[in-house]
């Protein structure tokens, strides 16, 4: 499809991360609905569990941030994405990035790949 439109793909970034790590990251997210402030039970917990640091109001978890929903989303992701990654891997243009690293480290990896 892209070739027909004259678009050349010269690099594909594959943000590889273990599903268990992804589950920990996603299911630990909590949000203060009116302000949009975000928290994480492990990485950025609120001072009082379940309460916004500024207002003290209750935090919520998005309906799609549960383990059950994530499992379904990951199954679909793997089913749909792995063939695409395989296709571009055969062309030698996939850069596998270690997405379990800290965001700054991942950003550095992305910049290296895109400038090489």
PDB file of N, CA, C and O in Angstrom, residues 30-70:
ATOM      1  N   UNK A  30      -3.257   5.527  37.772  1.00  0.00           N
ATOM      2  CA  UNK A  30      -4.428   6.139  38.406  1.00  0.00           C
ATOM      3  C   UNK A  30      -4.482   7.598  37.981  1.00  0.00           C
ATOM      4  O   UNK A  30      -3.452   8.235  37.775  1.00  0.00           O
ATOM      5  N   UNK A  31      -5.696   8.125  37.849  1.00  0.00           N
ATOM      6  CA  UNK A  31      -5.893   9.469  37.307  1.00  0.00           C
ATOM      7  C   UNK A  31      -6.814  10.273  38.222  1.00  0.00           C
ATOM      8  O   UNK A  31      -7.791   9.747  38.763  1.00  0.00           O
ATOM      9  N   UNK A  32      -6.503  11.569  38.342  1.00  0.00           N
ATOM     10  CA  UNK A  32      -7.422  12.512  38.978  1.00  0.00           C
ATOM     11  C   UNK A  32      -8.249  13.092  37.835  1.00  0.00           C
ATOM     12  O   UNK A  32      -7.731  13.840  37.000  1.00  0.00           O
ATOM     13  N   UNK A  33      -9.549  12.715  37.767  1.00  0.00           N
ATOM     14  CA  UNK A  33     -10.333  13.031  36.566  1.00  0.00           C
ATOM     15  C   UNK A  33     -10.447  14.519  36.225  1.00  0.00           C
ATOM     16  O   UNK A  33     -10.353  14.891  35.062  1.00  0.00           O
ATOM     17  N   UNK A  34     -10.649  15.383  37.205  1.00  0.00           N
ATOM     18  CA  UNK A  34     -10.910  16.781  36.858  1.00  0.00           C
ATOM     19  C   UNK A  34      -9.659  17.539  36.445  1.00  0.00           C
ATOM     20  O   UNK A  34      -9.735  18.495  35.672  1.00  0.00           O
ATOM     21  N   UNK A  35      -8.479  17.126  36.916  1.00  0.00           N
ATOM     22  CA  UNK A  35      -7.248  17.842  36.559  1.00  0.00           C
ATOM     23  C   UNK A  35      -6.417  17.113  35.515  1.00  0.00           C
ATOM     24  O   UNK A  35      -5.592  17.716  34.842  1.00  0.00           O
ATOM     25  N   UNK A  36      -6.596  15.793  35.411  1.00  0.00           N
ATOM     26  CA  UNK A  36      -5.781  14.995  34.508  1.00  0.00           C
ATOM     27  C   UNK A  36      -4.459  14.553  35.113  1.00  0.00           C
ATOM     28  O   UNK A  36      -3.666  13.893  34.455  1.00  0.00           O
ATOM     29  N   UNK A  37      -4.218  14.915  36.403  1.00  0.00           N
ATOM     30  CA  UNK A  37      -2.977  14.478  37.037  1.00  0.00           C
ATOM     31  C   UNK A  37      -2.949  12.958  37.070  1.00  0.00           C
ATOM     32  O   UNK A  37      -3.954  12.313  37.309  1.00  0.00           O
ATOM     33  N   UNK A  38      -1.754  12.414  36.815  1.00  0.00           N
ATOM     34  CA  UNK A  38      -1.628  10.960  36.795  1.00  0.00           C
ATOM     35  C   UNK A  38      -0.670  10.490  37.886  1.00  0.00           C
ATOM     36  O   UNK A  38       0.262  11.199  38.266  1.00  0.00           O
ATOM     37  N   UNK A  39      -0.934   9.285  38.338  1.00  0.00           N
ATOM     38  CA  UNK A  39      -0.131   8.650  39.374  1.00  0.00           C
ATOM     39  C   UNK A  39       0.096   7.206  38.961  1.00  0.00           C
ATOM     40  O   UNK A  39      -0.576   6.683  38.075  1.00  0.00           O
ATOM     41  N   UNK A  40       1.036   6.576  39.623  1.00  0.00           N
ATOM     42  CA  UNK A  40       1.270   5.147  39.416  1.00  0.00           C
ATOM     43  C   UNK A  40       1.578   4.535  40.770  1.00  0.00           C
ATOM     44  O   UNK A  40       2.374   5.090  41.537  1.00  0.00           O
ATOM     45  N   UNK A  41       0.961   3.404  41.057  1.00  0.00           N
ATOM     46  CA  UNK A  41       1.113   2.793  42.379  1.00  0.00           C
ATOM     47  C   UNK A  41       2.554   2.483  42.730  1.00  0.00           C
ATOM     48  O   UNK A  41       2.939   2.557  43.895  1.00  0.00           O
ATOM     49  N   UNK A  42       3.392   2.209  41.720  1.00  0.00           N
ATOM     50  CA  UNK A  42       4.794   1.879  41.983  1.00  0.00           C
ATOM     51  C   UNK A  42       5.749   3.023  41.654  1.00  0.00           C
ATOM     52  O   UNK A  42       6.646   3.331  42.423  1.00  0.00           O
ATOM     53  N   UNK A  43       5.563   3.645  40.504  1.00  0.00           N
ATOM     54  CA  UNK A  43       6.549   4.596  39.992  1.00  0.00           C
ATOM     55  C   UNK A  43       6.306   6.048  40.401  1.00  0.00           C
ATOM     56  O   UNK A  43       7.242   6.830  40.437  1.00  0.00           O
ATOM     57  N   UNK A  44       5.063   6.405  40.664  1.00  0.00           N
ATOM     58  CA  UNK A  44       4.735   7.786  41.064  1.00  0.00           C
ATOM     59  C   UNK A  44       3.484   7.765  41.927  1.00  0.00           C
ATOM     60  O   UNK A  44       2.437   8.274  41.544  1.00  0.00           O
ATOM     61  N   UNK A  45       3.583   7.147  43.109  1.00  0.00           N
ATOM     62  CA  UNK A  45       2.382   6.995  43.931  1.00  0.00           C
ATOM     63  C   UNK A  45       1.929   8.320  44.554  1.00  0.00           C
ATOM     64  O   UNK A  45       2.750   9.201  44.817  1.00  0.00           O
ATOM     65  N   UNK A  46       0.618   8.439  44.790  1.00  0.00           N
ATOM     66  CA  UNK A  46       0.137   9.613  45.514  1.00  0.00           C
ATOM     67  C   UNK A  46       0.580   9.516  46.977  1.00  0.00           C
ATOM     68  O   UNK A  46       0.901   8.430  47.467  1.00  0.00           O
ATOM     69  N   UNK A  47       0.601  10.659  47.654  1.00  0.00           N
ATOM     70  CA  UNK A  47       1.003  10.666  49.067  1.00  0.00           C
ATOM     71  C   UNK A  47       0.077   9.796  49.909  1.00  0.00           C
ATOM     72  O   UNK A  47       0.510   9.097  50.813  1.00  0.00           O
ATOM     73  N   UNK A  48      -1.215   9.859  49.591  1.00  0.00           N
ATOM     74  CA  UNK A  48      -2.219   9.021  50.260  1.00  0.00           C
ATOM     75  C   UNK A  48      -2.812   8.118  49.188  1.00  0.00           C
ATOM     76  O   UNK A  48      -3.366   8.622  48.201  1.00  0.00           O
ATOM     77  N   UNK A  49      -2.692   6.800  49.336  1.00  0.00           N
ATOM     78  CA  UNK A  49      -3.217   5.902  48.298  1.00  0.00           C
ATOM     79  C   UNK A  49      -4.679   6.198  47.956  1.00  0.00           C
ATOM     80  O   UNK A  49      -5.515   6.355  48.844  1.00  0.00           O
ATOM     81  N   UNK A  50      -4.926   6.316  46.640  1.00  0.00           N
ATOM     82  CA  UNK A  50      -6.291   6.528  46.166  1.00  0.00           C
ATOM     83  C   UNK A  50      -6.760   7.966  46.188  1.00  0.00           C
ATOM     84  O   UNK A  50      -7.893   8.248  45.795  1.00  0.00           O
ATOM     85  N   UNK A  51      -5.895   8.904  46.627  1.00  0.00           N
ATOM     86  CA  UNK A  51      -6.301  10.309  46.716  1.00  0.00           C
ATOM     87  C   UNK A  51      -5.327  11.216  45.976  1.00  0.00           C
ATOM     88  O   UNK A  51      -4.113  11.033  46.038  1.00  0.00           O
ATOM     89  N   UNK A  52      -5.888  12.233  45.321  1.00  0.00           N
ATOM     90  CA  UNK A  52      -5.080  13.223  44.618  1.00  0.00           C
ATOM     91  C   UNK A  52      -4.262  14.022  45.622  1.00  0.00           C
ATOM     92  O   UNK A  52      -4.764  14.421  46.679  1.00  0.00           O
ATOM     93  N   UNK A  53      -2.999  14.259  45.298  1.00  0.00           N
ATOM     94  CA  UNK A  53      -2.105  14.994  46.201  1.00  0.00           C
ATOM     95  C   UNK A  53      -2.539  16.442  46.426  1.00  0.00           C
ATOM     96  O   UNK A  53      -2.292  17.000  47.491  1.00  0.00           O
ATOM     97  N   UNK A  54      -3.153  17.060  45.433  1.00  0.00           N
ATOM     98  CA  UNK A  54      -3.506  18.476  45.531  1.00  0.00           C
ATOM     99  C   UNK A  54      -4.857  18.683  46.206  1.00  0.00           C
ATOM    100  O   UNK A  54      -4.985  19.492  47.124  1.00  0.00           O
ATOM    101  N   UNK A  55      -5.860  17.948  45.755  1.00  0.00           N
ATOM    102  CA  UNK A  55      -7.228  18.186  46.240  1.00  0.00           C
ATOM    103  C   UNK A  55      -7.702  17.173  47.272  1.00  0.00           C
ATOM    104  O   UNK A  55      -8.674  17.421  47.971  1.00  0.00           O
ATOM    105  N   UNK A  56      -7.055  16.015  47.325  1.00  0.00           N
ATOM    106  CA  UNK A  56      -7.518  14.948  48.205  1.00  0.00           C
ATOM    107  C   UNK A  56      -8.688  14.169  47.638  1.00  0.00           C
ATOM    108  O   UNK A  56      -9.188  13.232  48.257  1.00  0.00           O
ATOM    109  N   UNK A  57      -9.132  14.552  46.439  1.00  0.00           N
ATOM    110  CA  UNK A  57     -10.262  13.866  45.803  1.00  0.00           C
ATOM    111  C   UNK A  57      -9.836  12.469  45.358  1.00  0.00           C
ATOM    112  O   UNK A  57      -8.647  12.205  45.152  1.00  0.00           O
ATOM    113  N   UNK A  58     -10.820  11.579  45.198  1.00  0.00           N
ATOM    114  CA  UNK A  58     -10.490  10.209  44.801  1.00  0.00           C
ATOM    115  C   UNK A  58      -9.909  10.118  43.395  1.00  0.00           C
ATOM    116  O   UNK A  58     -10.271  10.882  42.506  1.00  0.00           O
ATOM    117  N   UNK A  59      -9.001   9.176  43.241  1.00  0.00           N
ATOM    118  CA  UNK A  59      -8.422   8.868  41.938  1.00  0.00           C
ATOM    119  C   UNK A  59      -9.239   7.754  41.301  1.00  0.00           C
ATOM    120  O   UNK A  59      -9.882   6.971  42.006  1.00  0.00           O
ATOM    121  N   UNK A  60      -9.188   7.702  39.981  1.00  0.00           N
ATOM    122  CA  UNK A  60      -9.886   6.628  39.270  1.00  0.00           C
ATOM    123  C   UNK A  60      -8.890   5.872  38.405  1.00  0.00           C
ATOM    124  O   UNK A  60      -7.816   6.365  38.085  1.00  0.00           O
ATOM    125  N   UNK A  61      -9.291   4.665  38.035  1.00  0.00           N
ATOM    126  CA  UNK A  61      -8.514   3.883  37.078  1.00  0.00           C
ATOM    127  C   UNK A  61      -9.370   3.748  35.832  1.00  0.00           C
ATOM    128  O   UNK A  61     -10.569   3.462  35.924  1.00  0.00           O
ATOM    129  N   UNK A  62      -8.763   3.981  34.673  1.00  0.00           N
ATOM    130  CA  UNK A  62      -9.516   3.842  33.426  1.00  0.00           C
ATOM    131  C   UNK A  62     -10.018   2.407  33.277  1.00  0.00           C
ATOM    132  O   UNK A  62      -9.363   1.460  33.701  1.00  0.00           O
ATOM    133  N   UNK A  63     -11.162   2.275  32.631  1.00  0.00           N
ATOM    134  CA  UNK A  63     -11.753   0.948  32.452  1.00  0.00           C
ATOM    135  C   UNK A  63     -10.871   0.027  31.614  1.00  0.00           C
ATOM    136  O   UNK A  63     -10.915  -1.188  31.779  1.00  0.00           O
ATOM    137  N   UNK A  64     -10.062   0.608  30.740  1.00  0.00           N
ATOM    138  CA  UNK A  64      -9.197  -0.232  29.895  1.00  0.00           C
ATOM    139  C   UNK A  64      -7.809  -0.449  30.492  1.00  0.00           C
ATOM    140  O   UNK A  64      -6.938  -1.010  29.855  1.00  0.00           O
ATOM    141  N   UNK A  65      -7.610  -0.030  31.731  1.00  0.00           N
ATOM    142  CA  UNK A  65      -6.329  -0.246  32.415  1.00  0.00           C
ATOM    143  C   UNK A  65      -6.376  -1.433  33.377  1.00  0.00           C
ATOM    144  O   UNK A  65      -5.643  -1.479  34.354  1.00  0.00           O
ATOM    145  N   UNK A  66      -7.219  -2.399  33.089  1.00  0.00           N
ATOM    146  CA  UNK A  66      -7.299  -3.595  33.921  1.00  0.00           C
ATOM    147  C   UNK A  66      -6.550  -4.741  33.252  1.00  0.00           C
ATOM    148  O   UNK A  66      -6.338  -4.731  32.034  1.00  0.00           O
ATOM    149  N   UNK A  67      -6.171  -5.726  34.045  1.00  0.00           N
ATOM    150  CA  UNK A  67      -5.423  -6.870  33.515  1.00  0.00           C
ATOM    151  C   UNK A  67      -6.218  -7.622  32.447  1.00  0.00           C
ATOM    152  O   UNK A  67      -5.662  -8.040  31.429  1.00  0.00           O
ATOM    153  N   UNK A  68      -7.518  -7.778  32.666  1.00  0.00           N
ATOM    154  CA  UNK A  68      -8.344  -8.525  31.712  1.00  0.00           C
ATOM    155  C   UNK A  68      -8.421  -7.817  30.365  1.00  0.00           C
ATOM    156  O   UNK A  68      -8.272  -8.446  29.311  1.00  0.00           O
ATOM    157  N   UNK A  69      -8.638  -6.520  30.388  1.00  0.00           N
ATOM    158  CA  UNK A  69      -8.719  -5.766  29.132  1.00  0.00           C
ATOM    159  C   UNK A  69      -7.359  -5.740  28.447  1.00  0.00           C
ATOM    160  O   UNK A  69      -7.252  -5.908  27.234  1.00  0.00           O
ATOM    161  N   UNK A  70      -6.314  -5.552  29.245  1.00  0.00           N
ATOM    162  CA  UNK A  70      -4.960  -5.526  28.675  1.00  0.00           C
ATOM    163  C   UNK A  70      -4.628  -6.842  27.994  1.00  0.00           C
ATOM    164  O   UNK A  70      -4.050  -6.858  26.909  1.00  0.00           O
TER     165      UNK A  70
END
